[in-house]
Structures are given as structure tokens and as C-alpha cells.
Short mmCIF file of C-alpha atoms in Angstrom, two decimals:
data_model
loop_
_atom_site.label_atom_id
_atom_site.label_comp_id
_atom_site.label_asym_id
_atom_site.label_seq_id
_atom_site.Cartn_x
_atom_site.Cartn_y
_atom_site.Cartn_z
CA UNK A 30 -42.29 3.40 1.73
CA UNK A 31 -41.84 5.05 5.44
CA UNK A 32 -38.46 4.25 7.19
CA UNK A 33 -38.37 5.12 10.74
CA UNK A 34 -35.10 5.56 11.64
CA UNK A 35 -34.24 5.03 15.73
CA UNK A 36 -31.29 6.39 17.33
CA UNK A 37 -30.02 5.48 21.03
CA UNK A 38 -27.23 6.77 22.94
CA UNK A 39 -24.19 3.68 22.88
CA UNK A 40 -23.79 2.49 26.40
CA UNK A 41 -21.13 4.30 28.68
CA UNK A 42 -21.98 7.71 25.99
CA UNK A 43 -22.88 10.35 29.19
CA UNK A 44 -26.60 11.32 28.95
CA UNK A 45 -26.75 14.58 30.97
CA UNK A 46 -30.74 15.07 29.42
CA UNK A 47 -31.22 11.61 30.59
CA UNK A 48 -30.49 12.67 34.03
CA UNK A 49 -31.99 15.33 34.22
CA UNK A 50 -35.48 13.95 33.17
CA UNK A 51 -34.56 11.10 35.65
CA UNK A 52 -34.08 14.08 38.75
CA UNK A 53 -37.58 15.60 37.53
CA UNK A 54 -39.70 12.09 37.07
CA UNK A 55 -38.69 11.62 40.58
CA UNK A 56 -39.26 15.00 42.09
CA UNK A 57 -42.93 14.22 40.60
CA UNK A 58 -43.19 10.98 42.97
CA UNK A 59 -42.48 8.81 40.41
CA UNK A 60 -40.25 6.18 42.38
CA UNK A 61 -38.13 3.49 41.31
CA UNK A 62 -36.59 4.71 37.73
CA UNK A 63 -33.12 3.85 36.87
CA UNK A 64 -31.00 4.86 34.14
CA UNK A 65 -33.06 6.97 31.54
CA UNK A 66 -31.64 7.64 28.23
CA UNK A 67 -33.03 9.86 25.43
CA UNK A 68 -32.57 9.42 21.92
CA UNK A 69 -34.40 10.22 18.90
CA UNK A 70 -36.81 9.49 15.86
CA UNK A 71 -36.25 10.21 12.48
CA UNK A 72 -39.40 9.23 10.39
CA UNK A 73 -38.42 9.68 6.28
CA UNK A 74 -41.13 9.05 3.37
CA UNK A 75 -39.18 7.38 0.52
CA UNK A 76 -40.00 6.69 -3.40
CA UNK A 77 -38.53 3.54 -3.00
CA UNK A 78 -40.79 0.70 -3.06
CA UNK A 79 -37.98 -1.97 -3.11
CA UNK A 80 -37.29 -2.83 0.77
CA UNK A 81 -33.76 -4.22 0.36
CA UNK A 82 -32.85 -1.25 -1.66
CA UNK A 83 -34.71 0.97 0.71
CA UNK A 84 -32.71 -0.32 3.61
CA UNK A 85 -29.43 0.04 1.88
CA UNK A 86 -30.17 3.33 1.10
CA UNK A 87 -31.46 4.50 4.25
CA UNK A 88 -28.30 2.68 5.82
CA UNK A 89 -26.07 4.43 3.96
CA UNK A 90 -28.25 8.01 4.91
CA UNK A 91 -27.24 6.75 8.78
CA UNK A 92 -23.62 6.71 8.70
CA UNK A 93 -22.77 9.63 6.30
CA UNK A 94 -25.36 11.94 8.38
CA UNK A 95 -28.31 11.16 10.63
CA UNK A 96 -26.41 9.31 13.04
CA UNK A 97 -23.01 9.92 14.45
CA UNK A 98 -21.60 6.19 14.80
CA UNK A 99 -18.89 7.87 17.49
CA UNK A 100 -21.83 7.59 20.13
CA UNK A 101 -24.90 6.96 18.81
CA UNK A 102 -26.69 3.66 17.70
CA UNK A 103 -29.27 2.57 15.07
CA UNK A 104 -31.99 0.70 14.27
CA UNK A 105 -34.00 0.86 11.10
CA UNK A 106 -37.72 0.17 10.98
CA UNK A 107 -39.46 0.20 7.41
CA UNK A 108 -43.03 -0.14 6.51
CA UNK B 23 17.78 58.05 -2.44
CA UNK B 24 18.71 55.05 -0.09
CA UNK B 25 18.18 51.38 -0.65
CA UNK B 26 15.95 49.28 1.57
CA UNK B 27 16.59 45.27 2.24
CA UNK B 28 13.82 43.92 2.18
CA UNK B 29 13.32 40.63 4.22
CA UNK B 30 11.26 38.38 1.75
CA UNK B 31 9.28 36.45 4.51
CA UNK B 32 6.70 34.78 2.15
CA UNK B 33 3.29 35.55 3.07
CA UNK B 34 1.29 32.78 4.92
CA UNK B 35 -2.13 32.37 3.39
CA UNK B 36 -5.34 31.60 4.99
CA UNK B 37 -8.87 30.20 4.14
CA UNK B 38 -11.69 31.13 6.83
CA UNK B 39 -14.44 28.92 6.29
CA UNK B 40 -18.23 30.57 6.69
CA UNK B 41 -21.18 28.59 7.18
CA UNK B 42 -25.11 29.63 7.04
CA UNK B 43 -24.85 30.48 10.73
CA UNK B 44 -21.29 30.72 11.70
CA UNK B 45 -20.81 33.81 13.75
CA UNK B 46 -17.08 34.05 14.93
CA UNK B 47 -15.38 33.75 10.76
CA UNK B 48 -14.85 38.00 11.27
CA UNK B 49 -13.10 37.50 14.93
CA UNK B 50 -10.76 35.00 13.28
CA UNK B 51 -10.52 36.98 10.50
CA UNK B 52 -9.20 39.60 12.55
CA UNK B 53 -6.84 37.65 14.66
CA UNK B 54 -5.79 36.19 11.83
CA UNK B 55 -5.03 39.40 9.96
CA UNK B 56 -3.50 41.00 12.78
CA UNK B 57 -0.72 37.92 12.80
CA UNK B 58 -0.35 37.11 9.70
CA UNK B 59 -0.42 40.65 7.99
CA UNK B 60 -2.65 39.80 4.75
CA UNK B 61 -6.17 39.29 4.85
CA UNK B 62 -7.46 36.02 5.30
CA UNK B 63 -10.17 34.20 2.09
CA UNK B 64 -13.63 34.29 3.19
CA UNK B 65 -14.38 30.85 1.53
CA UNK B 66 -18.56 30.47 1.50
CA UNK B 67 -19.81 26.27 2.11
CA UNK B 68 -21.13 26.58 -0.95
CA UNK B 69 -17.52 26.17 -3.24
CA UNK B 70 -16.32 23.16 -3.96
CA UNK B 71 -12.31 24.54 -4.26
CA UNK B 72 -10.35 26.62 -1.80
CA UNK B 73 -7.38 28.59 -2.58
CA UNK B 74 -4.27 27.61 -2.37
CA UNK B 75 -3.43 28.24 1.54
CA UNK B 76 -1.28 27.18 4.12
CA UNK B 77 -4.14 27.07 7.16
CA UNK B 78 -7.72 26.80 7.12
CA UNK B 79 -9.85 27.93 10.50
CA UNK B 80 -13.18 26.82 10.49
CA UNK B 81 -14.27 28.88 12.79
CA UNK B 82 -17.36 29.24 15.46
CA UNK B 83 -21.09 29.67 15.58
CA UNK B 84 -24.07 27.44 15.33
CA UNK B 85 -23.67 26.56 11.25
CA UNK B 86 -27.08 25.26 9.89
CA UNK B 87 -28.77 26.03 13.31
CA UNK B 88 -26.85 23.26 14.89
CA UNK B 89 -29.96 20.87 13.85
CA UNK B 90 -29.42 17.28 13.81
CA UNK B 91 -26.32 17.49 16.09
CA UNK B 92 -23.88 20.36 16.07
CA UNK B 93 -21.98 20.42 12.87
CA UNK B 94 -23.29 16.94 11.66
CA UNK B 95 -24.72 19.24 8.72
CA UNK B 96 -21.66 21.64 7.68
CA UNK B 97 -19.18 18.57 8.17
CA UNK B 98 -21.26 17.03 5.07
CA UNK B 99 -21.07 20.41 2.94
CA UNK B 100 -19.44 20.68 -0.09
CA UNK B 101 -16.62 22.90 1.25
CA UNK B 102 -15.70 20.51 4.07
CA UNK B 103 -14.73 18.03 0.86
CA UNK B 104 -12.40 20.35 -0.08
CA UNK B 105 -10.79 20.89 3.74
CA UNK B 106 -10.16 17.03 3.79
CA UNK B 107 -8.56 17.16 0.51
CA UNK B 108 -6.46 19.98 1.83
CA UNK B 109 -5.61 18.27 4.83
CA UNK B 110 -4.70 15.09 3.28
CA UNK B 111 -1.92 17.25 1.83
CA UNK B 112 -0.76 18.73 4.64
CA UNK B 113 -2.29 22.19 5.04
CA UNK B 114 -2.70 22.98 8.88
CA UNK B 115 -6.52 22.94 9.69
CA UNK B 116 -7.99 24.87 13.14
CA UNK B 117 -11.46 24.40 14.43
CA UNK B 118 -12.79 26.13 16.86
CA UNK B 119 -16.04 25.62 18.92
CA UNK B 120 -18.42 24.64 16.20
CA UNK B 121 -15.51 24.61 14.06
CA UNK B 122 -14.14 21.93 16.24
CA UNK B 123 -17.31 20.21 16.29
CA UNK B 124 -17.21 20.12 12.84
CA UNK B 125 -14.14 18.41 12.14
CA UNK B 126 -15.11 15.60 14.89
CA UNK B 127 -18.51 15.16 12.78
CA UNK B 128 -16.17 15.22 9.22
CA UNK B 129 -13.69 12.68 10.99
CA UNK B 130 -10.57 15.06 10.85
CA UNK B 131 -10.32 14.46 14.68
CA UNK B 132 -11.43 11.82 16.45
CA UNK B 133 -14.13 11.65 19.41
CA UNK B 134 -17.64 13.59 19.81
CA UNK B 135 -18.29 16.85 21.46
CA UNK B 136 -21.82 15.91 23.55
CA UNK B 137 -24.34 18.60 25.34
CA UNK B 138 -22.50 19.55 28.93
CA UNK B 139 -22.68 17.73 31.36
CA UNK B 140 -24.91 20.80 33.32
CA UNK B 141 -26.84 21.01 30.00
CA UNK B 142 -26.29 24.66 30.46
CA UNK B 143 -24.91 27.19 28.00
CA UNK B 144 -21.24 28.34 29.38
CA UNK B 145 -20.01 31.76 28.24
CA UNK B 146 -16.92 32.93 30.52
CA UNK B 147 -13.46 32.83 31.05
CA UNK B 148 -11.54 29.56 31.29
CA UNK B 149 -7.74 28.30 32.68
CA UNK B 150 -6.25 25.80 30.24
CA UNK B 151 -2.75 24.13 30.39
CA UNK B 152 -1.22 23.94 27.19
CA UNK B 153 -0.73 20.13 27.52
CA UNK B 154 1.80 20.14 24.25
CA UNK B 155 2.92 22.85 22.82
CA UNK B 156 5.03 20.88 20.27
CA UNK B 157 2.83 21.69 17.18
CA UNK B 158 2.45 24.85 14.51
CA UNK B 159 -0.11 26.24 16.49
CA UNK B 160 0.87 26.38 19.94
CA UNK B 161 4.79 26.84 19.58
CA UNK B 162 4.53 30.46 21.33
CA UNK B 163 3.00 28.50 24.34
CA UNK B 164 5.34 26.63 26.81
CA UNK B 165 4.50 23.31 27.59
CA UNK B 166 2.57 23.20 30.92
CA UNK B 167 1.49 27.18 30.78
CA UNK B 168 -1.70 28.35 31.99
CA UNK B 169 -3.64 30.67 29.64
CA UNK B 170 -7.11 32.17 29.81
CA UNK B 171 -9.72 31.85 26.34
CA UNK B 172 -13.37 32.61 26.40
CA UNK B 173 -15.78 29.42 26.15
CA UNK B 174 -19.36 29.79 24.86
CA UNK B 175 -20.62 26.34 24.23
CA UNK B 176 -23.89 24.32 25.00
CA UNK B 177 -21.93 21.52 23.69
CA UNK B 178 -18.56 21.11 24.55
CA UNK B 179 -18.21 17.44 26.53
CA UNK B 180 -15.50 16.00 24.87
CA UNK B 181 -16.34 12.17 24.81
CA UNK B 182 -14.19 9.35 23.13
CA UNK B 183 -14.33 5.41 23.76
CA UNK B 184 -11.32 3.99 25.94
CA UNK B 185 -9.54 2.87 23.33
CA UNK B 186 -9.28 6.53 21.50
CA UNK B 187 -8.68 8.21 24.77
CA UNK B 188 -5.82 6.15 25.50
CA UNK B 189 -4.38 6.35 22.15
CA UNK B 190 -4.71 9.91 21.83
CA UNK B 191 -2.88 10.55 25.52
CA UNK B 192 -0.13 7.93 24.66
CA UNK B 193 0.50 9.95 21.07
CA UNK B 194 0.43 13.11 23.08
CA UNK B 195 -2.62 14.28 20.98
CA UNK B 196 -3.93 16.37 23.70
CA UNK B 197 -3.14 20.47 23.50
CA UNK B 198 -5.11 21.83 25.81
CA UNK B 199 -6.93 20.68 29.35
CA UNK B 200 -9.48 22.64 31.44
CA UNK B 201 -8.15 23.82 34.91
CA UNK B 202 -7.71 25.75 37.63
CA UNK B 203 -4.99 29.52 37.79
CA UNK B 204 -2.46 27.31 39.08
CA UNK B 205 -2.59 24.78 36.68
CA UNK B 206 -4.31 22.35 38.46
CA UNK B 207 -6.19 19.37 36.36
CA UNK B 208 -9.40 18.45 38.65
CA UNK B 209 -13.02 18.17 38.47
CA UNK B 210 -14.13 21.66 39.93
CA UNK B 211 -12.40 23.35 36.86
CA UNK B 212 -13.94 21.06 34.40
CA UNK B 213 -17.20 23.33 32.69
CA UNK B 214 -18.81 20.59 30.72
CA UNK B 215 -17.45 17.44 32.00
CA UNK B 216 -14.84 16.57 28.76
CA UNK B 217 -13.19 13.44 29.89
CA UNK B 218 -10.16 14.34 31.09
CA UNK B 219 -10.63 17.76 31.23
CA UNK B 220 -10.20 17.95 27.54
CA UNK B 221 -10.08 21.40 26.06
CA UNK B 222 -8.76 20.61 22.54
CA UNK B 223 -6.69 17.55 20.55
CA UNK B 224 -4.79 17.65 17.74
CA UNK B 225 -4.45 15.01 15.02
CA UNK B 226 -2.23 11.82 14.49
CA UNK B 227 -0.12 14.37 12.20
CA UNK B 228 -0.56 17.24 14.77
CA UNK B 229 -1.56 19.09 11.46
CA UNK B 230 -5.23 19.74 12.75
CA UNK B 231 -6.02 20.85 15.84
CA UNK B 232 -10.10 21.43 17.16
CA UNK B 233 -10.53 23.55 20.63
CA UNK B 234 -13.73 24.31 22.12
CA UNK B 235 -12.71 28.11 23.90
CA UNK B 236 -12.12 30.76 21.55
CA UNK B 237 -8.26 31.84 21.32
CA UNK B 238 -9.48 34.65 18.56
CA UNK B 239 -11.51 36.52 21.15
CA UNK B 240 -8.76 37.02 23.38
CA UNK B 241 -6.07 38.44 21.19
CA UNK B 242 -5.81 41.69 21.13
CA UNK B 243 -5.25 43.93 24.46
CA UNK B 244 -8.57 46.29 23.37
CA UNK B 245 -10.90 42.51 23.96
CA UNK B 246 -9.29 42.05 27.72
CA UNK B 247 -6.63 39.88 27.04
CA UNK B 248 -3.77 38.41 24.27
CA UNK B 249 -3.44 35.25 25.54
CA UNK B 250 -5.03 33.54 22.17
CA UNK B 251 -2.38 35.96 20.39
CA UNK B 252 0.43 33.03 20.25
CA UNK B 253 -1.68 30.73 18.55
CA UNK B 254 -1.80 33.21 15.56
CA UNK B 255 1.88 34.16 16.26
CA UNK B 256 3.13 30.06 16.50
CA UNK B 257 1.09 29.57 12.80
CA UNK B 258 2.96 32.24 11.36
CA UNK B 259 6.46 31.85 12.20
CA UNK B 260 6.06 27.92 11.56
CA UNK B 261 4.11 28.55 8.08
CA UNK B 262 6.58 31.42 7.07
#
């Protein structure tokens, strides 16, 4: 089973990239682009063919490690 | 043949904690020696124990590459189980730089240390006002001082949500602020835009205390400066 694992920036959580790519889309002539926020993908190949287990699991991987609950949200996709 | 008193001043002991990656464990080690007068352990991530010691530093450097986020790996390492258990008992714990980023990521401090808010990499000088000096490691300081440390940090914006921020002013959890010679708190002398100028917290118990700029690498006269010399000096006399 894959799990793609998606993690945002929480609101009010500074995104100094974010700006950044926001100055640069803009210096390219691309007009009229608010906020921009990055955040990342985490794509994992599991054994697990059970999906509620899977999730657990992969819920559990989320707040011990791959995300930092401090400032960062997630959202767990599996297929 | 004369007799000698002794003083019997217990020696304090100290664990430096070394990551794959951590490249300032030998400047603490140094500082630390030069304080304390015994050699700090050199305690690898790998053990699950640590000696019995009255202070662990987990010091700076980019431990595990700084993939994932920085210190999100080395917080999770078997050694880090041990610090907690440590701490839990009372043993003083210092981070510094990555070491502080570490013990945000293992939840001995609270708050996140984000990229800067310049996403550059800052490596110079900084003023900091020792915002409380009312702990085992700044003692030496006076409350409201101005010292200079070294930064070198790519991520060093100290972010927490409202809540934690005001909780950790009203405790008095802050140690150290970014600012100006004069002691000025403003914008122009914050590097990576920390929320309110944040240089370092300590704690609930005032037992741990994380700091981005580098106290070890300006403690000794031959490095430029001893202003990071009373941090060692304040452990020692309070752990003696």
C-alpha cells in the first residue's frame, strides 16, 4: 500500500520560502498571487495491506517524526 | 614535609552528546574542560545509557544532515531517550544551535526554531541581553547585561503559538534576546526574525536551557572574546 503523506505550514507559522517564491513569481510578470506557502510530500511504500491499520500506523510515523505538530499540519492520503 | 588542605570541591561531571554530523561537541568540550577542570564524556547517539552527570550539552552542527527538519532525526535517537530520562531527574541539560533545535524537536523546550526569516545563513557576532540570569547557567551574568556570542544558523527563527509565548514571558522563561550594544530590544538587531527577539528559553524548571549563538566559541581570550566564559563558570559553581 502507498501512503502519501502531506505536510502544510499551520496558519500564522512565518513562511520566509513562501515569500520569497511569491517576490520571484511576480518579478516573472506573474500578477495577482497572494499568500504562497510551501510544504512538503512524503510518499512511503508500506507492507501493510490493511488500510485502517495502515493509517494508524502511518499516523503514529507523523507525530513521533515526519511532522513537527509545533507548526506543521497533516493530511494522509493512502492508495 | 608540610601538610596541604585540600578544599574537596566535588567534581561536576559532564556528558557531551555527539551526533553523525555534529561539529561543535570538541568546542564545548573545551569550554567545558576549561571550567569545570575534568574532561567532559563524549557520549556517541548510538548508547542507550549516559553516565552519571550533573549537565548534559548537546551541542552544535547539522546532526543527520539536518534532513527532514533540523534535529527532527537526532531528537528521535536512542541517546536523546536517555537525556529525557536524565532530565526528568533533574540533571541540567544545554542545547546549543542544533543542540537547541534538538531539544525543541524532543519536546524538552517548547516552540520551533524555523528557516530565517532572510533564508540566509548568518555567521557573525551578535548583542544579547541576558533577559534572566536567575538560573545555573547564567548566574555569572547580571540580569539585563549585554554580551556578544557567535551565531551560525540557517535556522534560528524562534516561533511559538500565542499562548506559549505568553506563558513562557509571564514564567520568565526567556534568557537571552537579540539586540543592539546598548541593549536595545528592536527589529534592526533581530538576525532571523525570532519572535521577540528570542535568543534562547529555558524550561518550566529552568533546568534546560536551548540558545541558538554559540557561548563555547567565545570563551577563551585566544577565540576573540570570554563572554560565553560565565555560562561555564555559573554551571560550575551552582553544580559544585
Amino acid at each position: 500500500m502507498k501512503a502519501t503523506i502531506h505536510i502544510s505550514l499551520k496558519n500564522g507559522v512565518l513562511d520566509p520560502q513562501g515569500k520569497a517564491v511569491r517576490t520571484a513569481l511576480g518579478s516573472l510578470g506573474f500578477d495577482g498571487v497572494g499568500d504562497v506557502r510551501l510544504g512538503k510530500v512524503i510518499e512511503l511504500d508500506l507492507a501493510e495491506t490493511n488500510r485502517d491499520q495502515a493509517r494508524e500506523t502511518v499516523e503514529r510515523m507523523c507525530k513521533s517524526l515526519l511532522a513537527n505538530t509545533v507548526i506543521e499540519n497533516y493530511r494522509i492520503d493512502l492508495d | 614535609m608540610h601538610s596541604r588542605i585540600q578544599r574537596r570541591i566535588p567534581a561536576v561531571k559532564a556528558a557531551i552528546i555527539v551526533f553523525p554530523g555534529s561539529n561543535c561537541d570538541r568546542d564545548v568540550a573545551v569550554a567545558v574542560e576549561s571550567a569545570m577542570g575534568t574532561k567532559p564524556y563524549m557520549v556517541w547517539h548510538r548508547e542507550t545509557d549516559l553516565p552519571a552527570v550533573d549537565l548534559v550539552v548537546v551541542p552544535g552542527g547539522f546532526s543527520y544532515g539536518d534532513y527532514l527538519r533540523c534535529g527532527a532525526m537526532a531528537a528521535q535517537s536512542p541517546v536523546m531517550r536517555a537525556v529525557k530520562a536524565q532530565a526528568a531527574r533533574g540533571t541540567r541539560v544545554l542545547g546549543i544551535c542544533n543542540g537547541f533545535q534538538i531539544l525543541t524537536e524532543a519536546g524538552l523546550l517548547p516552540g520551533a526554531l524555523l528557516r530565517n526569516r532572510d533564508l540566509k545563513f548568518i555567521c557573525r557576532d551578535v548583542h544579547l541581553r541576558v533577559d534572566n540570569n536567575d538560573s545555573d547557567f547564567c548566574r555569572r551574568y547580571m540580569c539585563g547585561e549585554v554580551v556578544r556570542f557567535p551565531v551560525a544558523h540557517a535556522e534560528g527563527n524562534y516561533f511559538a503559538d500565542d499562548e506559549t509565548i505568553r506563558r513562557i514571558e509571564g514564567e520568565g522563561q526567556v534568557a537571552f534576546r537579540y539586540c543592539r550594544r546598548d541593549g536595545a530590544v528592536d527589529e534592526a538587531s533581530n538576525p532571523n526574525g525570532s519572535l521577540g527577539n528570542i535568543a534562547g528559553i529555558y524550561d518550566e524548571h529552568f533546568r534546560v536551557l536551548g540558545l541558538m549563538p554559540h557561548p563555547e566559541r567565545l570563551a577563551d581570550p585566544v577565540l576573540g572574546g570570554t563572554d560565553g566564559k560565565a555560562m561555564f563558570e555559573s554551571l560550575v559553581e551552582a553544580l559544585s
